[in-house]
Short mmCIF file of C-alpha atoms and ligand atoms in Angstrom, two decimals:
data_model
loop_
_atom_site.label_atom_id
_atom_site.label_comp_id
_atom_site.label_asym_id
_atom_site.label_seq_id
_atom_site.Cartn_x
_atom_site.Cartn_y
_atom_site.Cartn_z
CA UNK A 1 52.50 1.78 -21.65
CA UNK A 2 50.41 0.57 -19.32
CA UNK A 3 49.18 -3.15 -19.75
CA UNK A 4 45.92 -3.70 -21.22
CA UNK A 5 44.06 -7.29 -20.28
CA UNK A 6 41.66 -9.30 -22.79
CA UNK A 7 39.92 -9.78 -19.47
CA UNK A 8 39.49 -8.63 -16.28
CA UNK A 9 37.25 -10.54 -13.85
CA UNK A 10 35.87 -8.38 -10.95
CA UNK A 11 34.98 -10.79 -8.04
CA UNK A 12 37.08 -13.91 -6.56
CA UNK A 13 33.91 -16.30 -5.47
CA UNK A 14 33.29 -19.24 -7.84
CA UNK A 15 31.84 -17.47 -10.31
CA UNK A 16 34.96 -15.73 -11.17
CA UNK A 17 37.24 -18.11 -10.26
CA UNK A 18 36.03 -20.48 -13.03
CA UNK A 19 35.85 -17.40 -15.18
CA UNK A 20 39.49 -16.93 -14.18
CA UNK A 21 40.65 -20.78 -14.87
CA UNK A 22 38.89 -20.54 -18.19
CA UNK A 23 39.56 -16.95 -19.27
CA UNK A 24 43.97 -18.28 -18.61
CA UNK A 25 43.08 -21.66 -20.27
CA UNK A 26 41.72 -20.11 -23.34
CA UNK A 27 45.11 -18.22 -23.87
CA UNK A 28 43.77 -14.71 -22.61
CA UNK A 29 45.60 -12.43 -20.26
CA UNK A 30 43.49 -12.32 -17.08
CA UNK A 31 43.77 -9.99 -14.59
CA UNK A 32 41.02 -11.03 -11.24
CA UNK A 33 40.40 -8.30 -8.91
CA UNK A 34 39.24 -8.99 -5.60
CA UNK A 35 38.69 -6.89 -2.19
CA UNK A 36 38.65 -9.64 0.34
CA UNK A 37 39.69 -13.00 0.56
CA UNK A 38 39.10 -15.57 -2.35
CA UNK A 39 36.17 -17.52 -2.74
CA UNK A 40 33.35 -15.15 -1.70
CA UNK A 41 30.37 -16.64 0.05
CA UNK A 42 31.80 -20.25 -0.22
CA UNK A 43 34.10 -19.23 2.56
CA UNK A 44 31.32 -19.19 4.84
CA UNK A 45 30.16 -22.52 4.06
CA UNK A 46 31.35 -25.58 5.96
CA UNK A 47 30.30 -28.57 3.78
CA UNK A 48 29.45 -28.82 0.30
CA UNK A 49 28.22 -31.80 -0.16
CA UNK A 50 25.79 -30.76 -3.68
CA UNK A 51 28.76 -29.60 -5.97
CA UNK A 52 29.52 -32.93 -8.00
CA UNK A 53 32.55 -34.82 -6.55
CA UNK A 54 32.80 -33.05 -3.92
CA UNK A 55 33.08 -35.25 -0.51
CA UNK A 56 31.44 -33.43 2.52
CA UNK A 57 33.48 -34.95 4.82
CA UNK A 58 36.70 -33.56 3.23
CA UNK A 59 35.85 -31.00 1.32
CA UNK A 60 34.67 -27.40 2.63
CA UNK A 61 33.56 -23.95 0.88
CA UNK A 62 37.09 -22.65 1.97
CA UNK A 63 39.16 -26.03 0.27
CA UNK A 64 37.35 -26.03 -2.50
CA UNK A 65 37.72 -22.16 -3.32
CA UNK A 66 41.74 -22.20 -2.62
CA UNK A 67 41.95 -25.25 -5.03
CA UNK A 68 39.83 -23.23 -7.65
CA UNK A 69 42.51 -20.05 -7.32
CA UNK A 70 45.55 -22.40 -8.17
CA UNK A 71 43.92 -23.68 -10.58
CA UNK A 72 43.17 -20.65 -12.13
CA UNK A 73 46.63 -19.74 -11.39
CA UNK A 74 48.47 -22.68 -12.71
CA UNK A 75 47.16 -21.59 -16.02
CA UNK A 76 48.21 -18.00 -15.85
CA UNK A 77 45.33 -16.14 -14.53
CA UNK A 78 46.68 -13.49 -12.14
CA UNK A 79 45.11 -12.56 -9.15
CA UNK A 80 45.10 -8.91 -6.87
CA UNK A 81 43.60 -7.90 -3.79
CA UNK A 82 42.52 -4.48 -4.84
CA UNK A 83 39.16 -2.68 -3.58
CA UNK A 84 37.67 -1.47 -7.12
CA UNK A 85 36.32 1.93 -6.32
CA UNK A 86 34.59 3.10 -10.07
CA UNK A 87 34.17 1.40 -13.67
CA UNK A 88 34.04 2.73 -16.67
CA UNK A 89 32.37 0.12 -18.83
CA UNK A 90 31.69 1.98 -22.07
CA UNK A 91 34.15 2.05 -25.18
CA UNK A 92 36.49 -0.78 -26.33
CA UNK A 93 39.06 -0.08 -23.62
CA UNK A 94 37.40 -0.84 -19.96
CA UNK A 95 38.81 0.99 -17.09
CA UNK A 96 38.39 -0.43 -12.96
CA UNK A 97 39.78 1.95 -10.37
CA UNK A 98 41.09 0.81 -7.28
CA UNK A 99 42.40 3.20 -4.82
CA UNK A 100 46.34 2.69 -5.99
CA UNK A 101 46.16 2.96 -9.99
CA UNK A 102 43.70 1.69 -12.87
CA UNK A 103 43.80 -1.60 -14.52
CA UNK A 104 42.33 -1.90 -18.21
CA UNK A 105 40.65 -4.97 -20.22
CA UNK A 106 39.05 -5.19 -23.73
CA UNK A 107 36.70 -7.13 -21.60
CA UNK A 108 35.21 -7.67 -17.99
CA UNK A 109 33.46 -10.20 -16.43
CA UNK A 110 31.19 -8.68 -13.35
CA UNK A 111 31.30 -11.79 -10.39
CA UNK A 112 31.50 -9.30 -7.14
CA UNK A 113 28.12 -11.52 -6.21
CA UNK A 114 26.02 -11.02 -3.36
CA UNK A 115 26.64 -10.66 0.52
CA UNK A 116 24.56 -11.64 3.62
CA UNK A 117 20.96 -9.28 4.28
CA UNK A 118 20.83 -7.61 7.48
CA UNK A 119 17.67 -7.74 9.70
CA UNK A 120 17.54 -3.96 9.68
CA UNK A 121 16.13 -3.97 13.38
CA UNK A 122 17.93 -1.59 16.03
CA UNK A 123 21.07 -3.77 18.04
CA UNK A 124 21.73 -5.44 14.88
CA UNK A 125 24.91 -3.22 13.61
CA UNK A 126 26.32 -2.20 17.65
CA UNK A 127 26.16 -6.00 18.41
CA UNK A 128 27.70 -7.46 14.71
CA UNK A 129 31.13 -9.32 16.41
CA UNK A 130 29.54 -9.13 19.49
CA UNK A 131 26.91 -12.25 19.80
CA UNK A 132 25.33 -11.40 15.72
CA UNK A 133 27.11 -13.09 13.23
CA UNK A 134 26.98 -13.71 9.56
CA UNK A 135 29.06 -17.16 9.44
CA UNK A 136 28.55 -19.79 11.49
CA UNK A 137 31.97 -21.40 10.28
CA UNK A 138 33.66 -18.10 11.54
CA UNK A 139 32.26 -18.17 15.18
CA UNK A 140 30.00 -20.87 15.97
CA UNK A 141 33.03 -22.33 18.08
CA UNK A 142 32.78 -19.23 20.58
CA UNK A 143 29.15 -20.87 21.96
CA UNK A 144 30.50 -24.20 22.74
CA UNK A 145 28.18 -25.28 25.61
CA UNK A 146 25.61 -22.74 24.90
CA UNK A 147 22.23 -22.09 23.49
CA UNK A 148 22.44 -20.18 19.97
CA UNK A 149 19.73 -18.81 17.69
CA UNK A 150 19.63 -18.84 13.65
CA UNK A 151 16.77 -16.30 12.27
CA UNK A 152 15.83 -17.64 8.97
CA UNK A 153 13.80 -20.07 7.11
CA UNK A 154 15.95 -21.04 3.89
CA UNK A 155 18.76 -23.26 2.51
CA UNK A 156 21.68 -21.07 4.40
CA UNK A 157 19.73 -20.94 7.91
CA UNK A 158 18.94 -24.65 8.10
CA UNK A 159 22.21 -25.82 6.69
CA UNK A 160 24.45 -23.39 8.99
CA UNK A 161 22.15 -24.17 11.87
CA UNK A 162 22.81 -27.92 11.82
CA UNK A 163 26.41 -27.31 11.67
CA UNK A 164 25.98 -25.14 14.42
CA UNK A 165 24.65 -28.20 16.90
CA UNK A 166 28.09 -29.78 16.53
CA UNK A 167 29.08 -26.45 19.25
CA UNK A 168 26.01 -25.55 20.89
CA UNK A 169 23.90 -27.41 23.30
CA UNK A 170 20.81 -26.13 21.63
CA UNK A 171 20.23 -24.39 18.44
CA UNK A 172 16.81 -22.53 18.30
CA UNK A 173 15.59 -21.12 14.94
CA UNK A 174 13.59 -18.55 14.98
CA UNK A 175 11.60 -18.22 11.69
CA UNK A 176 9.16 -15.21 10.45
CA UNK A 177 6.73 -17.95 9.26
CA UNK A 178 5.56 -21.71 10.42
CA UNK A 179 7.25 -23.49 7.74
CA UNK A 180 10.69 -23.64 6.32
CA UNK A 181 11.40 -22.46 2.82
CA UNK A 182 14.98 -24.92 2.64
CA UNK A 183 15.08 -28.11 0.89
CA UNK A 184 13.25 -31.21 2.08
CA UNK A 185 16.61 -33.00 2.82
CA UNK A 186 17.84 -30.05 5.23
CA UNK A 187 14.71 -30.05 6.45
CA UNK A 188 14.46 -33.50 7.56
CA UNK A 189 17.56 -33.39 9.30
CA UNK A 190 16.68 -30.36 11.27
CA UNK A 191 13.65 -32.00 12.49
CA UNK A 192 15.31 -35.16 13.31
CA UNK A 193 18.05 -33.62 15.70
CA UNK A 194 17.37 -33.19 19.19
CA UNK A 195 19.49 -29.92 19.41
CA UNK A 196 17.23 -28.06 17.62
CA UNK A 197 14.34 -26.15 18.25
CA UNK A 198 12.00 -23.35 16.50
CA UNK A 199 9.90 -20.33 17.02
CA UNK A 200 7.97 -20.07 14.22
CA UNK A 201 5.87 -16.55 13.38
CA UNK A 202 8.47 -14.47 15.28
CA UNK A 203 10.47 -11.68 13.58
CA UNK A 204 13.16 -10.81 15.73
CA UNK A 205 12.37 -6.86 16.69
CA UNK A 206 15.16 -5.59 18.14
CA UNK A 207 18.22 -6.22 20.34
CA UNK A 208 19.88 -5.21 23.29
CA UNK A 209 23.16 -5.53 26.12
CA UNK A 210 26.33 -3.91 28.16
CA UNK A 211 29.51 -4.30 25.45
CA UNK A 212 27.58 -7.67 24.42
CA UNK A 213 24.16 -9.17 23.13
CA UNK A 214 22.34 -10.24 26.29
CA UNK A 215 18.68 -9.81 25.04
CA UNK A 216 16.67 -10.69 21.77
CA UNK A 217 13.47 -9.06 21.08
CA UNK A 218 10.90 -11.32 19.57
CA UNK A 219 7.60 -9.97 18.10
CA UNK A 220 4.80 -12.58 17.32
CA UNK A 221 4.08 -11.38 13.74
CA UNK A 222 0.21 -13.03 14.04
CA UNK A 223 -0.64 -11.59 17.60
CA UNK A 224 2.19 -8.68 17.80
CA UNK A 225 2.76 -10.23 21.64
CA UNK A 226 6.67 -9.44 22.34
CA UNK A 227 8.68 -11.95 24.08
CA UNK A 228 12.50 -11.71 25.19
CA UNK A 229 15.17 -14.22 25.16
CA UNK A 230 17.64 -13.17 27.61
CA UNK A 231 21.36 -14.67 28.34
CA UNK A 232 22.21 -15.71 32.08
CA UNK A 233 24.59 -13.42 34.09
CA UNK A 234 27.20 -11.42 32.37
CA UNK A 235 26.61 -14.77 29.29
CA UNK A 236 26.59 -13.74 25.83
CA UNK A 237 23.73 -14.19 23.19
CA UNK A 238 24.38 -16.30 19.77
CA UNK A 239 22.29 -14.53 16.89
CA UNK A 240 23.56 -15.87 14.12
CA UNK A 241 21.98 -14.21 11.00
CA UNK A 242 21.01 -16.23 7.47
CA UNK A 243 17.90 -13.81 5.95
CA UNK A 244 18.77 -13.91 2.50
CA UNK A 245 21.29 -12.18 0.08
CA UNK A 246 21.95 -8.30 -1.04
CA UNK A 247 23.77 -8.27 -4.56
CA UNK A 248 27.34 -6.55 -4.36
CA UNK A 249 26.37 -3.93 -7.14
CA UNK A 250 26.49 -0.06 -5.59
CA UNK A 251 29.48 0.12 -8.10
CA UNK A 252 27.28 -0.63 -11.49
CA UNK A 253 24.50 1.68 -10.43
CA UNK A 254 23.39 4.20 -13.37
CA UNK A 255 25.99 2.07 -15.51
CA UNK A 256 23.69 -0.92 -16.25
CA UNK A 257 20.16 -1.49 -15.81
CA UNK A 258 19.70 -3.51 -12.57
CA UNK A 259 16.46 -5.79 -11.50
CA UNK A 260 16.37 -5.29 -7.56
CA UNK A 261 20.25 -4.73 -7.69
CA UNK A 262 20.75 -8.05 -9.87
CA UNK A 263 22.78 -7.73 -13.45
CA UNK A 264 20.40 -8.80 -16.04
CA UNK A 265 22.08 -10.57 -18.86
CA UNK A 266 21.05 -13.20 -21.63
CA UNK A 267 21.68 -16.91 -21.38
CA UNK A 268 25.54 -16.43 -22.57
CA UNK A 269 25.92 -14.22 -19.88
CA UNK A 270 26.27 -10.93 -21.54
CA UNK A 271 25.41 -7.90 -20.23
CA UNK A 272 24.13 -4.88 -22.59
CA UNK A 273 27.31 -3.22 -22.79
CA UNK A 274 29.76 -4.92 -25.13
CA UNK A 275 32.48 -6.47 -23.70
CA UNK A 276 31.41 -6.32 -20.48
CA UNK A 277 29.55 -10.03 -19.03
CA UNK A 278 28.26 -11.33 -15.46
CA UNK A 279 28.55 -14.25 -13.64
CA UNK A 280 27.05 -16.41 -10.43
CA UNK A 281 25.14 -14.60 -7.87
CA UNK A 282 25.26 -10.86 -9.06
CA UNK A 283 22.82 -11.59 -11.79
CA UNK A 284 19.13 -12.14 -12.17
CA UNK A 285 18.85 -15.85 -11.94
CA UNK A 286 16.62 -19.19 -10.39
CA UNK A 287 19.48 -20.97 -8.74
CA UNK A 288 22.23 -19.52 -6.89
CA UNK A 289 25.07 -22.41 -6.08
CA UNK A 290 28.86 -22.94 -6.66
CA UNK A 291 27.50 -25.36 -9.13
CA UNK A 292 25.65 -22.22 -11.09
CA UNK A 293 28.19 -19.69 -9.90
CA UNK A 294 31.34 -22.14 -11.71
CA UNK A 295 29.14 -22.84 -14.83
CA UNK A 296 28.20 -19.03 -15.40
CA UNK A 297 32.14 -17.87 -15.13
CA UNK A 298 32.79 -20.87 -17.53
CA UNK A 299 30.13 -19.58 -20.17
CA UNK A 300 31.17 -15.79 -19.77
CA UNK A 301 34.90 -16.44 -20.11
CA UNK A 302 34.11 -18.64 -23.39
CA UNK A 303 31.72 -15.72 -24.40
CA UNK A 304 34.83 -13.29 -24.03
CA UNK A 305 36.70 -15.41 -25.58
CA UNK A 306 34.70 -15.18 -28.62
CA UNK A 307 33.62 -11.58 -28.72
CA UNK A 308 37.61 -10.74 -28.94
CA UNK A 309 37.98 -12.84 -31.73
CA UNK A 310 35.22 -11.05 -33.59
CA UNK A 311 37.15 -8.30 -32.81
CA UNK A 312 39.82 -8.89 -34.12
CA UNK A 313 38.13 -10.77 -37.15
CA UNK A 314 36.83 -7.23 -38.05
P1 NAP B 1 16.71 -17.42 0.94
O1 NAP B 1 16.49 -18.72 0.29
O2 NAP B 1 16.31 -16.16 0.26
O3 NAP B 1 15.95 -17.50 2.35
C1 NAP B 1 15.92 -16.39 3.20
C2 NAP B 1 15.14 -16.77 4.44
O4 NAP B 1 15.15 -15.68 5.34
C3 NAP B 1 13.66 -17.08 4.14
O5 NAP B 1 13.22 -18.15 4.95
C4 NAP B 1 12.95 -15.78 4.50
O6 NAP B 1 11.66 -15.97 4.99
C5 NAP B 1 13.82 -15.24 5.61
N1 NAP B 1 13.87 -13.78 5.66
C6 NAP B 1 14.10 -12.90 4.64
N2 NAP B 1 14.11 -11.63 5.10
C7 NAP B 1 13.87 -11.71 6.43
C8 NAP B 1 13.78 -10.76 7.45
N3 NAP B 1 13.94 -9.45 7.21
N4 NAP B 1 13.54 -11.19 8.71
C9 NAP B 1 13.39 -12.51 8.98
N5 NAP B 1 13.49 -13.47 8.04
C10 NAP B 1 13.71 -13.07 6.78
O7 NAP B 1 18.24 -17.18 1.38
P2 NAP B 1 19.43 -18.21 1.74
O8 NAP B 1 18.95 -19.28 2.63
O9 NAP B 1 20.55 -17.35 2.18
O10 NAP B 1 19.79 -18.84 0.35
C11 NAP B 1 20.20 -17.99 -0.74
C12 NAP B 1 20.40 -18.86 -1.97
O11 NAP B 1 21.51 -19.73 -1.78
C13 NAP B 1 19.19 -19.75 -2.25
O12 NAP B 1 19.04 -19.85 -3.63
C14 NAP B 1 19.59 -21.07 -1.65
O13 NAP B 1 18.97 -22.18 -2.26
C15 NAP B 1 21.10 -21.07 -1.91
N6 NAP B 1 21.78 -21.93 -0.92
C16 NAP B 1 21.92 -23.23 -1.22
C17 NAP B 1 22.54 -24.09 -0.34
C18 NAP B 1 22.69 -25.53 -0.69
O14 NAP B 1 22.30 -25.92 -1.77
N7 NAP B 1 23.26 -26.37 0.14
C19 NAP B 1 23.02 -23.62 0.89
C20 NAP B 1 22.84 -22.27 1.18
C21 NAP B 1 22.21 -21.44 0.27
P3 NAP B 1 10.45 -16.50 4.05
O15 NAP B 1 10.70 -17.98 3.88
O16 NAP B 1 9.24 -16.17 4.83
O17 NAP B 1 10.58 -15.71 2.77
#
């Protein structure tokens, strides 16, 4: 007989990691699914210095995830790299798919979160790997010396492009509007380093290059004038992308009612279905953080917790 989990947690970033160390903790059998590496979008991010206790100069997204999985671990939470291909939410018995064999839970908590936004202009998918990037941490070290670009306006541009000037000799963001939406701290630093510049009103409309990016297409969004940023001889182009997030949720369409892709669910973190709960950046929320992510597993796993022991009460 195949086994049957009190949980399953789809989703390794710190939403279901928590979810994982508290789902174990509580005494249920937890099963945590995950197609990539653990710790979702924390892995991209080189200091966290706003999750309490945490000590920016030691402590990075990809530390502080590993030490959340053996946590998890240590209290019997078990984890799988498996790509989850189709759920089946409904009924007392859940059922996730991956492409080797199903795995079943009287509950699931949803945590697959929410991955980088593309610009959506032409260049952007041929050059990805090839001067675009999604993760500063990842690349920023190929453009020691040279001049990069950030396009965005938020918390993840501003942050990623400051630790972007510790490689580049100049870090230029170019931003859609002529002020920045991040936090007045992020801010404040930006303005006071003198590696980094702006464009401000530009949208960047398209890009172009032989094998790599050698030319960035700006538009002036109030005049429509086009400018072009263009790399010296046979040089390569740092675009380095921070425009927002897309929720991971293609596999929960027509299976629960989404808000622009986001998993609606009350303040205990349940979804409609029974049984079935989300956590951190996959659902509709104000604040998206490790801080939020880590509380929200917390709260669903507790929430499981319970709603099996009303079970079983019946
Ligand atoms: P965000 O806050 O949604 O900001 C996205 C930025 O990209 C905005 O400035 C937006 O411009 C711009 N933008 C959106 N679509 C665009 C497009 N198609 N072309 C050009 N620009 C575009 O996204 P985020 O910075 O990734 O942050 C996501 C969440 O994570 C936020 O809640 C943020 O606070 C959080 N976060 C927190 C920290 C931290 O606390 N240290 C670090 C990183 C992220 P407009 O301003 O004009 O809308």
């Amino acid at each position: 007989m195949e086994q049957i989990y009190d949980l399953i947690i789809l989703g390794a970033g710190p939403a279901g990691l928590a979810a994982g160390l508290y789902g174990a903790r509580a005494g249920l059998s937890t099963l945590i699914l995950e197609k990539a590496a653990e710790g979702g979008q924390a892995l991209l991010t080189d200091r966290v210095e706003n999750y309490p206790g945490a000590v920016p100069e030691v402590e990075n997204g990809f530390s502080l995830a590993a030490r959340m999985l053996e946590q998890a671990k240590s209290f019997g939470a078990v984890s799988k790299n498996v790509e989850v291909q189709s759920v089946e939410l409904d009924g007392d018995t859940k059922v996730l798919a991956g492409p080797s064999g199903e795995y079943r839970a009287r509950t699931v908590i949803l945590a697959t979160g929410a991955s980088p936004r593309r610009l959506g202009c032409s260049g952007e998918e041929e050059f990805t790997g090839r001067g675009v990037s999604y993760c500063a941490t990842c690349d920023g070290a190929f453009f020691r010396g040279k001049d990069v670009f950030v396009v965005g306006g938020g918390d993840s541009a501003v942050e990623e492009a400051l630790f972007l000037t510790r490689f580049a000799r100049k870090v230029t963001i170019i931003h859609r509007r002529d002020q920045l939406r991040a936090v007045k701290t992020l801010q404040d630093r930006a303005f006071a380093n003198e590696k980094m510049d702006f464009i401000w009103n530009a949208q960047v409309d398209g890009l172009e290059g032989q094998e790599i990016l050698q030319t960035i297409r700006l538009k002036d969004v109030k005049t429509g004038e086009i400018r072009q940023i263009t790399a010296e001889e046979g040089d390569m182009l740092g675009l380095f992308v921070f425009v927002g997030l897309e929720p991971n949720s293609a596999l929960l369409e027509g299976k629960l009612p989404l808000e622009s892709g986001y998993v609606k669910t009350d303040e205990n973190m349940r979804t409609q279905l029974p049984g079935v709960f989300a956590a951190g950046d996959l659902r509709v929320k104000g604040l998206r953080q490790i801080i939020t992510a880590a509380a929200d597993g917390a709260i669903a796993a507790m929430e499981a917790q319970r709603y099996l022991a009303e079970k079983e009460s019946d």
